[in-house]
Coordinates of C-alpha atoms in Angstrom, one line a residue:
M1 CA 0.2 -0.3 -0.3
T2 CA 1.1 3.5 -0.8
S3 CA 1.5 6.1 1.8
T4 CA -0.2 9.5 1.4
P5 CA 0.8 12.7 2.3
P6 CA -0.4 14.2 5.7
E7 CA -1.3 17.4 3.8
R8 CA -3.9 15.5 1.7
T9 CA -5.3 13.5 4.8
E10 CA -5.4 16.6 6.6
L11 CA -7.2 18.2 3.7
V12 CA -9.9 15.4 3.2
L13 CA -10.1 15.3 7.3
R14 CA -10.6 19.5 7.3
Y15 CA -13.1 19.0 4.3
G16 CA -15.3 16.4 6.1
R17 CA -15.4 18.9 9.1
R18 CA -16.3 21.8 7.2
S19 CA -19.0 19.8 5.2
L20 CA -20.7 18.6 8.8
A21 CA -20.5 21.9 10.1
L22 CA -22.2 23.4 7.3
C23 CA -24.9 20.8 7.5
L24 CA -25.5 21.2 11.5
A25 CA -26.0 25.3 10.7
W26 CA -28.4 24.5 8.1
L27 CA -30.2 22.0 10.4
A28 CA -30.0 24.9 13.1
M29 CA -32.0 27.3 10.8
L30 CA -34.3 24.6 9.6
G31 CA -35.4 23.6 13.1
T32 CA -36.0 27.2 14.3
C33 CA -38.5 27.4 11.4
L34 CA -40.3 24.9 12.2
A35 CA -40.3 25.5 16.0
L36 CA -41.7 29.3 14.8
Q37 CA -44.1 27.5 12.5
V38 CA -45.5 25.4 15.2
F39 CA -45.5 27.7 18.4
D40 CA -46.7 31.2 16.2
A41 CA -48.5 30.2 13.6
E42 CA -49.9 33.5 13.2
G43 CA -47.5 35.6 14.9
P44 CA -44.7 37.8 14.0
F45 CA -42.2 35.2 14.0
T46 CA -43.2 33.3 11.6
A47 CA -43.0 35.7 8.8
M48 CA -39.1 35.5 9.8
G49 CA -39.3 31.9 9.7
N50 CA -40.8 32.1 6.2
N51 CA -37.6 34.8 5.3
L52 CA -35.3 32.4 6.6
L53 CA -37.0 29.5 4.3
K54 CA -36.8 31.8 1.2
F55 CA -32.7 32.5 2.1
L56 CA -32.6 28.4 1.3
P57 CA -32.8 28.2 -2.2
I58 CA -30.0 31.3 -2.5
G59 CA -27.9 30.4 0.5
L60 CA -27.3 26.6 -0.1
P61 CA -25.9 26.6 -3.4
I62 CA -23.4 29.4 -2.5
A63 CA -22.6 27.6 0.8
V64 CA -21.5 24.3 -1.0
G65 CA -19.5 26.1 -3.9
A66 CA -17.8 27.9 -0.8
L67 CA -17.1 24.2 0.9
Q68 CA -16.2 23.4 -2.7
A69 CA -13.9 26.3 -3.4
S70 CA -12.1 25.1 -0.3
L71 CA -10.7 21.9 -2.1
K72 CA -8.9 24.1 -4.2
G73 CA -9.1 22.0 -7.3
K74 CA -8.7 18.9 -5.8
G75 CA -11.3 16.2 -5.8
F76 CA -11.7 13.1 -4.1
A77 CA -12.5 9.5 -5.1
K78 CA -14.2 7.2 -2.5
N79 CA -11.5 4.5 -3.1
D80 CA -8.2 6.8 -2.5
P81 CA -6.0 5.8 -0.1
D82 CA -6.5 9.2 2.0
V83 CA -10.2 8.9 1.8
R84 CA -10.0 5.3 3.4
A85 CA -7.5 6.1 5.8
V86 CA -9.7 9.0 7.1
L87 CA -13.3 6.7 6.9
E88 CA -11.1 3.7 8.3
D89 CA -9.6 5.5 11.5
E90 CA -10.5 3.3 14.5
F91 CA -10.0 6.9 16.7
R92 CA -12.6 8.4 14.3
R93 CA -15.0 5.4 14.9
A94 CA -14.7 5.5 18.4
N95 CA -15.4 9.4 18.8
L96 CA -18.9 8.4 16.6
N97 CA -19.5 6.1 19.2
R98 CA -19.0 8.5 21.8
A99 CA -21.2 10.9 19.8
F100 CA -24.1 8.4 19.6
R101 CA -24.1 7.9 23.2
C102 CA -23.8 11.1 24.2
A103 CA -26.6 12.3 21.6
F104 CA -28.8 10.0 22.7
F105 CA -28.6 10.8 26.3
T106 CA -29.2 14.6 25.1
V107 CA -32.5 13.2 23.2
F108 CA -33.5 11.2 26.7
V109 CA -33.0 14.6 29.0
L110 CA -34.4 16.9 26.4
Q111 CA -38.0 15.0 26.1
V112 CA -39.0 16.5 29.8
P113 CA -38.6 20.3 28.4
L114 CA -39.8 19.7 24.8
G115 CA -42.8 18.0 26.9
F116 CA -43.2 21.1 28.9
A117 CA -42.9 23.5 25.8
V118 CA -46.0 21.9 24.0
W119 CA -48.2 21.4 27.3
N120 CA -51.3 24.1 26.0
H121 CA -50.9 23.0 22.7
P122 CA -53.7 20.8 20.8
T123 CA -52.4 17.0 20.9
H124 CA -51.6 17.1 17.1
V125 CA -49.9 19.9 17.1
A126 CA -47.5 18.6 20.2
L127 CA -47.1 15.3 18.6
Y128 CA -45.8 17.1 15.1
F129 CA -43.3 19.3 17.4
M130 CA -42.3 16.6 19.6
G131 CA -41.7 13.6 17.0
G132 CA -39.9 16.4 14.4
F133 CA -38.0 17.9 16.9
T134 CA -36.9 14.5 18.7
V135 CA -35.4 13.8 15.4
L136 CA -34.3 17.1 14.4
L137 CA -32.2 17.3 17.7
G138 CA -30.8 13.8 17.9
V139 CA -28.9 14.5 14.5
M140 CA -28.0 17.8 15.4
A141 CA -26.6 16.3 18.6
L142 CA -24.9 13.6 17.0
M143 CA -22.9 16.2 15.0
A144 CA -22.2 18.6 17.4
F145 CA -21.0 16.0 19.9
F146 CA -18.8 14.1 16.4
L147 CA -17.4 17.4 15.9
F148 CA -16.5 18.2 19.4
F149 CA -14.9 14.7 20.0
D150 CA -13.1 14.9 16.7
R151 CA -11.8 18.0 16.9
G152 CA -7.7 18.1 16.0

């Protein structure tokens, strides 16, 4: 097996971290819009959420383009040795397992405040909010904990 220069492997790691952070930021924005739609369906904050959603088709290609520009013209194939080395790293896998455990307990603990948040809402709204936010917070917690544990 040929060894790859550490600069290329580090570039793959940084690109992965940046793309995960970008995904986390977009999920946070969508989660904010979801919360505004559920809690304040007729209020002034709903307009703010709708404006954030209108930004999505414009901002997402700009953000992805900036992320691709950070590669500086170097692309990666899935079977490259440096990409495989990053994907098969045992320390990163251990960090992902730690992030799974922390995200599970975070979602488990956040069920009580979410329940109190929808206390006075109709049942269908409460179910919509609890289900959507449980999944959203679980994915966001997993990404955030993995970024925290996998920092260089």
